[in-house]
Amino acid sequence: MRLALISDIHSNLPALEAVLAAIDERELGTVWCLGDVVGYGADPDACTELVRERCELCLVGNHDLAVLGEIDVSTFSPAAEAAVEWTREECKAATTEFLQGLEPANDDGEVGLYHASPRNPVWEYVLSVDAAAECMAMQAHRVCFIGHSHVALHYTAPANGDAASLVDSASGSAAAGGTRIELGEGRWLVNPGSVGQPRDGDARAAWLELDTDEWTAEYHRVEYDIDRAAAAIAAAGLPDQLGARLYVGQ
C-alpha cells in the first residue's frame, strides 16, 4: 500500500492545503496524521475539518490535548500557551469533539504510530541517537513513525542488534526533501517532519510518502503561502513570533 504520513499541522491551513494537493498529485488515497492538528496557528476549525475528511487515521498530540484541557500547559512556552487559550475560546464544538475521539498511539497495524515516541506517546522528543536507541529497544513494531519534534529525521538499527549497535542514518541532521530510505531490513523510527511549523531550517511544509509493499519511504517538502498563514496569526491577535518563525523554519 502507498500512503502519506503527515504530522504537526498546528492550525496552519495554507500549509495543510498545499500538502494535501501534493499528496493528490502523487495519487495517494490514504493519509495518516500523527497528531497536533491544532495549536500555534489561526485556523483550527478548517484544519480539523480537512483532517476529518481526508485522513483515514489520526492521532492526538500534546497541543490537541492541551486545547481539550486534558494536560497542564504550565510547561508550554508563553506563545504556545497563548495559542492554546485562544484556540479553546475560538474553536467550534465539532473541533473539540473530533479531537476527543483520538488516541496518541496506534499499535494495531503492521507499523507502530505515535505522536511523540513508543515509550511516551505524548511528550518525548526523539532528537538524539540515545533516545532513539532506547525507544527502539522497547518498540513492538519493527518500523515506527513519530512526530512531535517538527524535524524530519530517521533512525535505524540492525534487526538483531542491541541499543549499542544503533546507527543514526540521518547523522543527527534533518532529512532533506527527496531523501529516500529503504525500510526492508532493521528497526526504524521515522519522523515525517511538520506540516505547519517545521523546525529543521527548511520553511517548506513536510510530509512523508510510504510504500509498505516495497518498504520504502520518501521525504517531501512543499512550498506554501507563508504570508497568508502569518497574516491569519496576526489578525487573530496571536503572538507575532508564531508567524515570524514560519519564514525561517524554526
Backbone as JSON, one array per atom type, in Angstrom:
{
  "sequence": "MRLALISDIHSNLPALEAVLAAIDERELGTVWCLGDVVGYGADPDACTELVRERCELCLVGNHDLAVLGEIDVSTFSPAAEAAVEWTREECKAATTEFLQGLEPANDDGEVGLYHASPRNPVWEYVLSVDAAAECMAMQAHRVCFIGHSHVALHYTAPANGDAASLVDSASGSAAAGGTRIELGEGRWLVNPGSVGQPRDGDARAAWLELDTDEWTAEYHRVEYDIDRAAAAIAAAGLPDQLGARLYVGQ",
  "N": [[0.83, -1.2, 0.0], [0.5, 2.22, -0.81], [0.9, 5.27, 0.84], [0.34, 8.42, 2.58], [2.04, 10.15, 5.17], [1.48, 12.52, 7.63], [2.13, 15.2, 9.97], [1.85, 17.28, 12.92], [0.34, 19.72, 12.23], [-0.77, 22.05, 13.25], [-2.81, 24.07, 13.04], [-2.3, 25.43, 10.67], [-3.53, 26.39, 7.91], [-2.93, 27.13, 5.13], [-0.53, 25.65, 4.73], [-1.38, 23.0, 5.18], [-3.27, 22.68, 3.13], [-1.59, 22.89, 0.89], [0.07, 20.65, 1.22], [-1.81, 18.54, 1.07], [-2.63, 18.89, -1.55], [-0.27, 18.21, -2.87], [-0.1, 15.54, -2.12], [-2.33, 14.55, -3.44], [-1.45, 14.9, -6.06], [0.46, 12.93, -6.19], [-1.17, 10.81, -6.21], [-2.09, 9.43, -3.93], [-4.23, 7.77, -1.97], [-4.65, 7.27, 0.71], [-4.23, 8.75, 3.86], [-2.41, 9.3, 6.79], [-2.37, 10.84, 9.96], [-0.23, 12.08, 12.45], [-0.87, 13.62, 14.64], [-1.33, 16.65, 16.72], [-3.07, 18.56, 15.44], [-4.08, 21.07, 15.96], [-3.26, 24.23, 17.63], [-0.84, 26.85, 17.99], [-1.28, 28.04, 15.29], [-3.83, 29.85, 13.33], [-6.14, 28.7, 12.28], [-7.86, 26.53, 13.4], [-10.37, 25.19, 13.14], [-10.86, 24.85, 10.36], [-8.63, 23.32, 9.63], [-8.99, 21.02, 11.2], [-11.37, 20.07, 10.13], [-10.57, 19.42, 7.52], [-8.7, 17.4, 8.09], [-10.4, 15.52, 9.26], [-11.94, 14.88, 7.01], [-10.04, 13.9, 5.18], [-8.15, 12.17, 6.31], [-7.53, 8.84, 7.0], [-6.74, 7.82, 9.38], [-6.01, 9.29, 12.51], [-3.98, 10.62, 15.06], [-3.88, 11.93, 18.44], [-2.26, 14.85, 19.63], [0.04, 16.56, 21.92], [-0.6, 19.3, 22.0], [-3.19, 19.27, 21.02], [-4.39, 17.85, 23.12], [-3.97, 19.71, 25.14], [-5.61, 21.81, 24.36], [-8.01, 20.56, 24.78], [-8.03, 20.58, 27.49], [-6.89, 18.53, 28.89], [-4.26, 18.21, 29.6], [-1.72, 19.88, 31.49], [-0.75, 23.2, 30.82], [1.36, 24.56, 31.84], [4.01, 24.02, 31.37], [4.38, 24.8, 28.79], [5.65, 27.11, 26.31], [5.26, 30.72, 26.64], [4.07, 31.76, 24.26], [3.03, 29.45, 23.04], [1.23, 28.67, 25.02], [-0.52, 30.85, 24.96], [-1.63, 30.47, 22.44], [-2.97, 28.06, 22.83], [-4.92, 28.84, 24.7], [-6.32, 30.74, 23.17], [-7.28, 29.09, 21.11], [-8.97, 27.37, 22.54], [-11.0, 29.15, 23.19], [-11.94, 30.01, 20.7], [-12.41, 27.87, 18.9], [-14.71, 25.62, 17.27], [-17.37, 23.49, 18.53], [-17.41, 21.11, 17.11], [-14.77, 20.73, 16.44], [-13.44, 20.2, 18.91], [-14.86, 17.92, 19.62], [-14.06, 16.09, 17.68], [-11.3, 15.87, 18.26], [-11.43, 14.79, 20.81], [-12.03, 12.16, 20.37], [-9.71, 10.83, 19.71], [-6.57, 8.99, 20.01], [-3.17, 8.93, 21.37], [-1.5, 7.03, 20.26], [-1.14, 4.24, 18.0], [-1.17, 0.91, 17.69], [-2.12, -1.1, 16.12], [-1.66, -1.86, 13.49], [0.64, -2.96, 10.84], [2.76, -1.33, 11.25], [4.05, 0.78, 13.86], [2.5, 3.63, 15.28], [2.94, 6.79, 16.62], [2.37, 9.79, 18.44], [4.52, 11.13, 19.75], [6.6, 9.29, 20.84], [7.49, 5.74, 21.05], [7.77, 5.01, 23.77], [6.78, 7.11, 25.23], [4.06, 8.35, 24.23], [2.98, 10.93, 24.15], [4.76, 13.02, 24.99], [7.62, 12.76, 24.58], [10.56, 13.97, 22.99], [12.22, 12.79, 20.29], [15.26, 13.22, 19.43], [17.85, 12.49, 19.39], [20.52, 10.08, 19.11], [20.74, 8.42, 21.35], [18.19, 8.6, 22.6], [16.63, 7.56, 20.53], [17.67, 4.96, 20.37], [16.89, 3.89, 22.84], [14.14, 3.94, 22.57], [13.77, 2.23, 20.37], [14.61, -0.15, 21.47], [12.47, -0.95, 22.93], [10.21, -0.85, 21.35], [7.36, -2.4, 19.84], [6.88, -2.88, 17.17], [8.68, -3.41, 14.13], [9.05, -1.24, 12.44], [8.44, 2.1, 13.1], [6.57, 5.17, 13.3], [6.84, 8.57, 14.11], [6.01, 11.82, 15.47], [5.93, 15.16, 16.63], [8.51, 16.43, 17.23], [8.88, 18.13, 15.12], [10.87, 17.92, 13.25], [12.26, 16.5, 10.41], [13.39, 13.38, 10.47], [15.24, 10.26, 10.58], [15.94, 7.16, 12.12], [17.83, 4.18, 12.49], [18.44, 0.71, 13.3], [20.24, -2.41, 13.4], [18.34, -5.4, 12.89], [18.68, -7.46, 14.77], [20.32, -6.32, 16.61], [21.56, -4.71, 19.63], [20.9, -1.82, 21.74], [23.33, -0.51, 21.75], [24.33, -0.91, 19.24], [23.14, 0.82, 17.57], [22.56, 2.66, 14.61], [22.69, 5.88, 13.44], [21.04, 6.91, 10.89], [20.47, 9.36, 9.85], [22.45, 10.97, 10.64], [22.15, 12.81, 12.66], [21.06, 15.07, 11.52], [18.59, 16.94, 9.65], [16.4, 15.24, 7.37], [16.51, 15.85, 4.04], [14.18, 17.13, 1.58], [13.16, 14.82, -0.87], [14.82, 12.81, -0.02], [15.24, 9.36, 0.13], [14.45, 6.37, 1.76], [15.26, 2.99, 2.6], [13.33, 0.62, 4.0], [13.27, -2.07, 4.42], [14.83, -3.79, 5.98], [16.01, -4.24, 9.35], [15.4, -2.19, 12.33], [13.34, 0.7, 12.73], [12.84, 4.19, 13.38], [10.92, 6.76, 12.31], [10.42, 10.08, 11.39], [8.16, 12.2, 9.88], [8.42, 14.94, 9.77], [7.15, 18.34, 10.1], [4.01, 19.6, 9.07], [2.87, 22.19, 9.53], [4.61, 23.8, 11.09], [7.6, 23.67, 10.63], [10.8, 22.83, 12.06], [13.38, 22.48, 11.26], [15.01, 24.12, 9.83], [14.16, 24.37, 7.23], [11.7, 26.03, 5.67], [9.57, 25.09, 4.24], [6.56, 23.11, 4.02], [6.37, 19.82, 5.4], [6.14, 16.33, 4.54], [5.62, 12.73, 4.36], [6.01, 10.02, 2.14], [4.96, 6.71, 2.03], [5.58, 3.35, 1.19], [4.36, 0.32, 1.75], [4.5, -2.1, 0.51], [6.85, -2.2, -0.99], [8.48, -1.41, 1.03], [9.65, 1.19, 1.35], [10.37, 4.68, 1.85], [9.79, 8.14, 1.22], [10.86, 11.44, 1.64], [9.14, 14.53, 1.44], [8.99, 17.99, 0.56], [7.11, 21.02, 0.53], [6.32, 24.05, -0.99], [4.45, 26.75, 0.41], [1.9, 29.28, 1.05], [3.23, 31.31, 3.06], [2.95, 33.96, 3.87], [0.16, 34.27, 3.96], [-0.52, 32.5, 6.05], [0.86, 33.67, 8.2], [-0.35, 36.18, 8.27], [-2.93, 35.48, 9.06], [-2.45, 34.63, 11.65], [-1.59, 37.04, 12.82], [-3.92, 38.58, 12.5], [-5.61, 37.25, 14.21], [-4.68, 38.05, 16.63], [-2.72, 36.64, 17.89], [0.53, 35.8, 19.33], [3.23, 37.57, 17.77], [5.58, 36.2, 17.14], [4.83, 33.66, 16.42], [4.01, 33.78, 13.82], [6.28, 34.85, 12.6], [8.27, 32.87, 12.89], [7.62, 30.99, 11.02], [8.72, 31.7, 8.62], [11.39, 31.06, 8.73], [11.64, 28.45, 9.37], [11.89, 27.46, 12.02]],
  "CA": [[0.0, 0.0, 0.0], [1.16, 3.51, -0.81], [0.12, 6.22, 1.63], [1.02, 9.63, 3.04], [2.09, 10.42, 6.6], [1.64, 13.92, 7.96], [2.14, 15.42, 11.42], [2.08, 18.62, 13.46], [-0.27, 20.71, 11.33], [-0.82, 23.25, 14.1], [-3.76, 25.1, 12.59], [-1.74, 26.17, 9.54], [-4.36, 25.97, 6.79], [-2.23, 27.14, 3.83], [0.42, 24.55, 4.65], [-2.12, 21.75, 5.04], [-3.84, 22.64, 1.78], [-0.51, 22.64, -0.06], [0.49, 19.26, 1.37], [-2.86, 17.67, 0.55], [-2.58, 19.0, -3.01], [0.89, 17.42, -3.3], [-0.48, 14.14, -1.92], [-3.23, 14.22, -4.55], [-0.64, 14.8, -7.27], [1.13, 11.63, -6.12], [-2.25, 9.83, -6.29], [-2.11, 8.66, -2.7], [-5.59, 7.88, -1.45], [-4.68, 7.09, 2.16], [-3.42, 9.7, 4.62], [-2.39, 9.14, 8.24], [-1.88, 12.03, 10.66], [0.36, 11.71, 13.73], [-1.33, 14.45, 15.73], [-1.19, 18.1, 16.8], [-3.83, 19.22, 14.38], [-4.3, 22.46, 16.35], [-2.19, 24.9, 18.39], [0.06, 27.79, 17.33], [-1.84, 28.78, 14.17], [-5.1, 30.57, 13.48], [-7.25, 28.05, 11.58], [-8.08, 25.19, 13.97], [-11.58, 24.53, 12.66], [-10.69, 24.44, 8.96], [-7.65, 22.24, 9.6], [-9.6, 19.83, 11.77], [-12.35, 19.58, 9.17], [-9.83, 18.76, 6.44], [-8.16, 16.14, 8.62], [-11.52, 14.59, 9.41], [-12.36, 14.46, 5.69], [-9.01, 13.31, 4.33], [-7.27, 11.22, 6.99], [-8.11, 7.56, 7.41], [-6.34, 7.63, 10.77], [-5.4, 10.48, 13.11], [-3.64, 10.56, 16.47], [-3.98, 13.18, 19.19], [-0.97, 15.34, 20.1], [0.02, 17.26, 23.2], [-1.32, 20.57, 21.86], [-4.61, 18.9, 20.95], [-4.82, 17.53, 24.49], [-3.98, 20.94, 25.92], [-6.84, 22.53, 24.0], [-9.11, 19.84, 25.43], [-7.91, 20.73, 28.93], [-6.51, 17.24, 29.47], [-2.91, 18.31, 30.13], [-1.34, 21.18, 32.05], [0.03, 23.98, 29.87], [2.35, 25.37, 32.56], [5.33, 23.77, 30.8], [4.42, 25.35, 27.44], [6.18, 28.47, 26.19], [4.17, 31.69, 26.7], [3.38, 31.85, 22.97], [2.26, 28.23, 22.86], [0.12, 28.73, 25.96], [-1.48, 31.83, 24.44], [-2.33, 29.86, 21.32], [-3.9, 27.08, 23.39], [-6.05, 29.56, 25.29], [-7.09, 31.32, 22.06], [-7.98, 28.01, 20.41], [-10.07, 26.94, 23.4], [-12.08, 30.14, 23.13], [-12.41, 30.29, 19.36], [-12.74, 26.73, 18.04], [-16.08, 25.13, 17.33], [-17.57, 22.24, 19.26], [-17.07, 19.99, 16.22], [-13.32, 20.53, 16.51], [-13.1, 19.5, 20.16], [-15.47, 16.59, 19.58], [-13.19, 15.23, 16.87], [-10.06, 15.62, 18.99], [-11.72, 13.95, 21.97], [-12.15, 10.77, 19.97], [-8.42, 10.35, 19.22], [-5.57, 8.47, 20.94], [-1.82, 9.35, 20.98], [-0.74, 5.92, 19.69], [-1.89, 3.19, 17.32], [-0.32, -0.28, 17.55], [-2.95, -2.15, 15.56], [-1.28, -2.23, 12.14], [1.96, -3.56, 10.67], [3.73, -0.36, 11.75], [3.63, 1.5, 15.06], [2.28, 5.05, 15.07], [2.95, 7.51, 17.91], [2.58, 11.22, 18.27], [5.84, 11.54, 20.23], [7.56, 8.18, 20.82], [6.9, 4.49, 21.54], [7.75, 4.87, 25.23], [5.97, 8.2, 25.76], [3.39, 8.79, 23.01], [2.53, 12.33, 24.19], [5.69, 14.08, 25.35], [9.06, 12.62, 24.35], [11.18, 14.44, 21.75], [13.28, 11.89, 19.86], [16.16, 14.07, 18.65], [19.22, 12.04, 19.61], [20.75, 8.66, 18.93], [20.46, 7.72, 22.61], [16.74, 8.5, 22.77], [16.12, 6.64, 19.51], [18.07, 3.6, 20.74], [16.07, 3.45, 23.96], [12.79, 3.69, 22.04], [13.79, 1.05, 19.52], [14.8, -1.32, 22.32], [11.19, -1.35, 23.53], [9.07, -0.78, 20.44], [6.84, -3.7, 19.46], [6.92, -3.0, 15.72], [10.0, -3.19, 13.53], [9.05, 0.11, 11.87], [7.52, 3.01, 13.8], [6.55, 6.55, 12.84], [6.66, 9.5, 15.22], [6.0, 13.25, 15.15], [6.17, 15.94, 17.84], [9.71, 17.26, 17.25], [8.84, 19.05, 13.97], [12.11, 17.73, 12.49], [12.24, 15.31, 9.55], [14.53, 12.56, 10.85], [15.04, 8.81, 10.63], [16.95, 6.41, 12.85], [17.72, 2.75, 12.23], [19.34, -0.2, 13.99], [20.11, -3.78, 12.9], [17.16, -6.08, 13.45], [19.04, -8.28, 15.92], [21.31, -5.63, 17.42], [21.09, -4.07, 20.84], [20.91, -0.36, 21.65], [24.68, -0.04, 21.49], [24.65, -1.05, 17.83], [22.3, 1.75, 16.81], [23.13, 3.5, 13.57], [21.87, 7.06, 13.16], [21.15, 7.06, 9.44], [20.32, 10.77, 9.49], [23.63, 11.66, 11.15], [21.74, 13.89, 13.54], [20.59, 16.23, 10.78], [17.29, 16.76, 9.02], [16.33, 14.56, 6.08], [16.08, 16.82, 3.03], [13.17, 16.71, 0.63], [13.71, 13.94, -1.88], [15.53, 11.71, 0.61], [14.53, 8.08, 0.05], [15.03, 5.39, 2.68], [14.86, 1.6, 2.42], [12.89, 0.16, 5.32], [13.05, -3.51, 4.35], [15.58, -4.52, 6.99], [16.34, -3.49, 10.56], [14.37, -1.46, 13.07], [13.32, 2.09, 12.29], [11.99, 5.27, 13.89], [10.89, 7.71, 11.21], [9.62, 11.28, 11.63], [7.92, 12.86, 8.59], [8.54, 16.39, 9.87], [5.92, 19.08, 10.41], [3.28, 20.33, 8.03], [2.54, 23.58, 9.8], [5.63, 24.58, 11.78], [8.89, 22.97, 10.57], [11.85, 23.37, 12.92], [14.65, 21.92, 10.8], [15.69, 25.08, 8.98], [13.5, 24.42, 5.93], [10.39, 26.59, 5.97], [8.53, 24.42, 3.48], [5.79, 22.08, 4.72], [6.96, 18.48, 5.25], [5.32, 15.12, 4.64], [6.34, 11.51, 4.0], [5.32, 9.01, 1.33], [5.34, 5.37, 2.48], [5.15, 2.2, 0.4], [4.53, -0.84, 2.62], [4.79, -3.27, -0.31], [8.28, -2.14, -1.28], [9.15, -0.97, 2.26], [10.44, 2.39, 1.1], [9.74, 5.94, 2.22], [10.41, 9.3, 0.6], [10.53, 12.72, 2.24], [8.72, 15.58, 0.51], [8.8, 19.36, 1.07], [6.16, 21.73, -0.32], [6.14, 25.49, -0.8], [3.08, 27.19, 0.67], [1.76, 30.73, 1.22], [3.55, 31.67, 4.44], [2.35, 35.27, 4.14], [-1.25, 34.07, 4.33], [-0.57, 31.88, 7.38], [1.32, 34.66, 9.18], [-1.38, 37.22, 8.35], [-4.04, 34.96, 9.86], [-1.99, 34.66, 13.05], [-1.63, 38.44, 13.26], [-5.32, 39.02, 12.57], [-6.23, 36.62, 15.37], [-4.11, 38.62, 17.83], [-1.78, 35.7, 18.5], [1.88, 36.38, 19.41], [3.87, 37.8, 16.48], [6.64, 35.23, 16.88], [4.27, 32.46, 15.83], [4.04, 33.99, 12.39], [7.66, 35.13, 12.15], [9.08, 31.66, 12.86], [7.27, 30.19, 9.85], [9.57, 32.1, 7.49], [12.75, 30.54, 8.9], [11.61, 27.02, 9.65], [12.41, 27.21, 13.36]],
  "C": [[0.87, 1.25, 0.0], [0.29, 4.51, -0.07], [0.98, 7.41, 2.02], [0.93, 9.72, 4.55], [2.33, 11.9, 6.82], [1.61, 14.08, 9.48], [2.26, 16.9, 11.72], [1.64, 19.71, 12.48], [-0.36, 22.06, 12.02], [-1.61, 24.41, 13.49], [-3.23, 25.97, 11.47], [-2.45, 25.7, 8.28], [-3.65, 26.04, 5.45], [-1.25, 25.99, 3.67], [-0.3, 23.22, 4.45], [-2.71, 21.62, 3.65], [-2.77, 22.3, 0.74], [-0.04, 21.19, 0.01], [-0.55, 18.3, 0.8], [-2.9, 17.72, -0.98], [-1.42, 18.17, -3.56], [0.6, 15.92, -3.17], [-1.4, 13.69, -3.06], [-2.46, 14.06, -5.86], [0.09, 13.47, -7.34], [0.13, 10.47, -6.15], [-2.22, 8.86, -5.11], [-3.47, 8.83, -2.04], [-5.68, 7.79, 0.06], [-3.73, 8.06, 2.83], [-3.55, 9.38, 6.1], [-1.78, 10.39, 8.86], [-1.42, 11.62, 12.06], [0.07, 12.71, 14.85], [-0.86, 15.88, 15.72], [-1.78, 18.77, 15.57], [-3.96, 20.71, 14.68], [-3.12, 22.97, 17.19], [-1.35, 25.76, 17.48], [-0.62, 28.65, 16.25], [-3.26, 29.25, 14.39], [-6.29, 29.91, 12.8], [-7.53, 26.65, 12.12], [-9.28, 24.47, 13.38], [-11.41, 24.02, 11.23], [-9.7, 23.28, 8.85], [-8.25, 20.94, 10.12], [-10.61, 19.23, 10.81], [-11.66, 18.86, 8.01], [-9.25, 17.42, 6.89], [-9.26, 15.1, 8.76], [-11.95, 14.03, 8.05], [-11.33, 13.58, 4.99], [-8.2, 12.19, 5.0], [-8.02, 9.98, 7.43], [-7.86, 7.3, 8.88], [-5.7, 8.92, 11.27], [-5.15, 10.22, 14.59], [-3.89, 11.91, 17.12], [-2.59, 13.56, 19.69], [-1.1, 16.13, 21.38], [-0.71, 18.61, 23.11], [-2.82, 20.33, 21.71], [-5.15, 18.62, 22.34], [-4.87, 18.76, 25.37], [-5.24, 21.75, 25.63], [-8.05, 21.87, 24.65], [-9.08, 19.98, 26.95], [-7.46, 19.47, 29.63], [-5.06, 17.21, 29.94], [-2.64, 19.74, 30.57], [-0.45, 21.93, 31.06], [1.12, 24.8, 30.56], [3.76, 25.16, 32.02], [5.47, 24.3, 29.38], [5.11, 26.72, 27.46], [5.01, 29.45, 26.28], [3.38, 31.8, 25.4], [2.51, 30.63, 22.73], [1.04, 28.22, 23.78], [-0.95, 29.7, 25.48], [-2.29, 31.24, 23.29], [-3.33, 28.81, 21.79], [-5.13, 27.78, 23.94], [-6.94, 30.16, 24.21], [-7.9, 30.24, 21.36], [-9.15, 27.5, 21.23], [-11.27, 27.86, 23.27], [-12.73, 30.22, 21.76], [-12.89, 29.07, 18.58], [-14.18, 26.26, 18.29], [-16.17, 23.82, 18.11], [-17.19, 21.03, 18.42], [-15.58, 19.69, 16.26], [-12.94, 19.76, 17.76], [-13.69, 18.1, 20.19], [-14.6, 15.62, 18.78], [-11.93, 14.87, 17.64], [-10.28, 14.69, 20.18], [-11.79, 12.47, 21.63], [-10.83, 10.13, 19.55], [-7.53, 9.85, 20.36], [-4.18, 8.88, 20.46], [-0.98, 8.25, 20.33], [-1.69, 4.96, 18.99], [-0.94, 2.04, 17.04], [-1.01, -1.4, 16.78], [-2.49, -2.64, 14.19], [0.1, -2.86, 12.07], [3.09, -2.59, 11.0], [3.17, 0.28, 13.01], [3.53, 2.98, 14.77], [2.14, 5.74, 16.42], [3.07, 8.99, 17.63], [4.01, 11.59, 18.62], [6.87, 10.41, 20.17], [6.88, 6.91, 21.3], [6.83, 4.39, 23.06], [6.99, 6.0, 25.91], [5.26, 8.85, 24.59], [2.98, 10.27, 22.99], [3.68, 13.33, 24.24], [7.12, 13.94, 24.84], [9.5, 13.15, 22.97], [12.33, 13.49, 21.41], [14.18, 12.65, 18.89], [17.62, 13.67, 18.84], [19.31, 10.54, 19.38], [20.39, 7.89, 20.2], [18.96, 7.53, 22.82], [16.15, 7.51, 21.77], [16.46, 5.2, 19.87], [17.19, 3.05, 21.85], [14.64, 3.15, 23.51], [12.76, 2.41, 21.22], [13.97, -0.23, 20.32], [13.48, -1.82, 22.88], [10.03, -1.37, 22.56], [8.67, -2.17, 19.96], [6.95, -3.94, 17.96], [8.34, -2.75, 15.21], [10.14, -1.77, 12.99], [8.01, 0.95, 12.6], [7.67, 4.42, 13.24], [6.14, 7.46, 14.0], [6.62, 10.93, 14.7], [6.59, 14.05, 16.29], [7.39, 16.87, 17.79], [9.74, 18.3, 16.14], [10.11, 18.97, 13.12], [12.01, 16.43, 11.7], [13.53, 14.51, 9.79], [14.21, 11.08, 10.69], [16.24, 8.17, 11.32], [16.75, 4.93, 12.57], [18.75, 1.97, 13.03], [19.19, -1.58, 13.37], [18.99, -4.52, 13.61], [17.49, -6.86, 14.71], [20.05, -7.61, 16.83], [20.7, -5.07, 18.69], [21.23, -2.56, 20.69], [22.29, 0.17, 21.31], [25.06, -0.1, 20.03], [23.86, -0.09, 16.95], [23.11, 2.54, 15.8], [22.19, 4.67, 13.33], [22.0, 7.37, 11.68], [20.97, 8.49, 8.98], [21.49, 11.6, 9.95], [23.27, 12.88, 11.98], [21.23, 15.12, 12.84], [19.27, 15.91, 10.11], [17.42, 16.02, 7.69], [15.76, 15.53, 5.06], [14.96, 16.25, 2.17], [13.8, 15.92, -0.49], [14.5, 12.78, -1.31], [14.66, 10.45, 0.58], [15.22, 7.08, 0.96], [14.42, 4.02, 2.43], [14.58, 1.0, 3.79], [12.77, -1.36, 5.41], [13.76, -4.32, 5.41], [15.84, -3.62, 8.19], [15.13, -2.88, 11.23], [14.48, 0.02, 12.73], [12.41, 2.95, 13.18], [12.07, 6.38, 12.84], [9.94, 8.85, 11.54], [9.41, 11.99, 10.3], [8.19, 14.35, 8.59], [7.18, 17.04, 10.06], [5.32, 19.73, 9.18], [3.27, 21.82, 8.32], [3.55, 24.42, 10.53], [6.96, 23.83, 11.79], [9.94, 23.66, 11.46], [13.23, 22.83, 12.52], [15.37, 22.83, 9.81], [15.14, 25.18, 7.57], [12.07, 24.85, 6.16], [9.25, 25.89, 5.22], [7.84, 23.34, 4.31], [6.36, 20.7, 4.39], [5.9, 17.4, 5.31], [6.11, 13.95, 4.1], [5.44, 10.59, 3.18], [5.86, 7.63, 1.7], [4.76, 4.33, 1.55], [5.41, 0.95, 1.24], [4.67, -2.13, 1.84], [6.28, -3.34, -0.62], [9.12, -1.82, -0.05], [10.17, 0.14, 1.96], [9.66, 3.6, 1.6], [10.5, 7.09, 1.58], [9.9, 10.58, 1.27], [10.16, 13.73, 1.15], [8.66, 16.92, 1.26], [8.0, 20.14, 0.04], [6.17, 23.21, 0.02], [4.68, 25.78, -0.48], [3.09, 28.7, 0.96], [1.97, 31.1, 2.7], [2.95, 33.02, 4.8], [0.91, 35.14, 4.61], [-1.37, 33.48, 5.72], [-0.19, 32.89, 8.46], [0.29, 35.77, 9.35], [-2.57, 36.76, 9.18], [-3.69, 34.95, 11.34], [-2.05, 36.08, 13.6], [-3.06, 38.92, 13.44], [-6.04, 38.44, 13.78], [-5.72, 37.21, 16.68], [-3.19, 37.67, 18.57], [-0.37, 36.31, 18.5], [2.58, 36.45, 18.05], [4.89, 36.72, 16.14], [6.11, 33.96, 16.23], [4.17, 32.57, 14.31], [5.45, 34.15, 11.86], [8.45, 33.84, 12.01], [8.79, 30.81, 11.62], [8.2, 30.49, 8.68], [10.97, 31.48, 7.56], [12.79, 29.05, 9.22], [12.21, 26.66, 11.0], [11.32, 27.46, 14.41]]
}
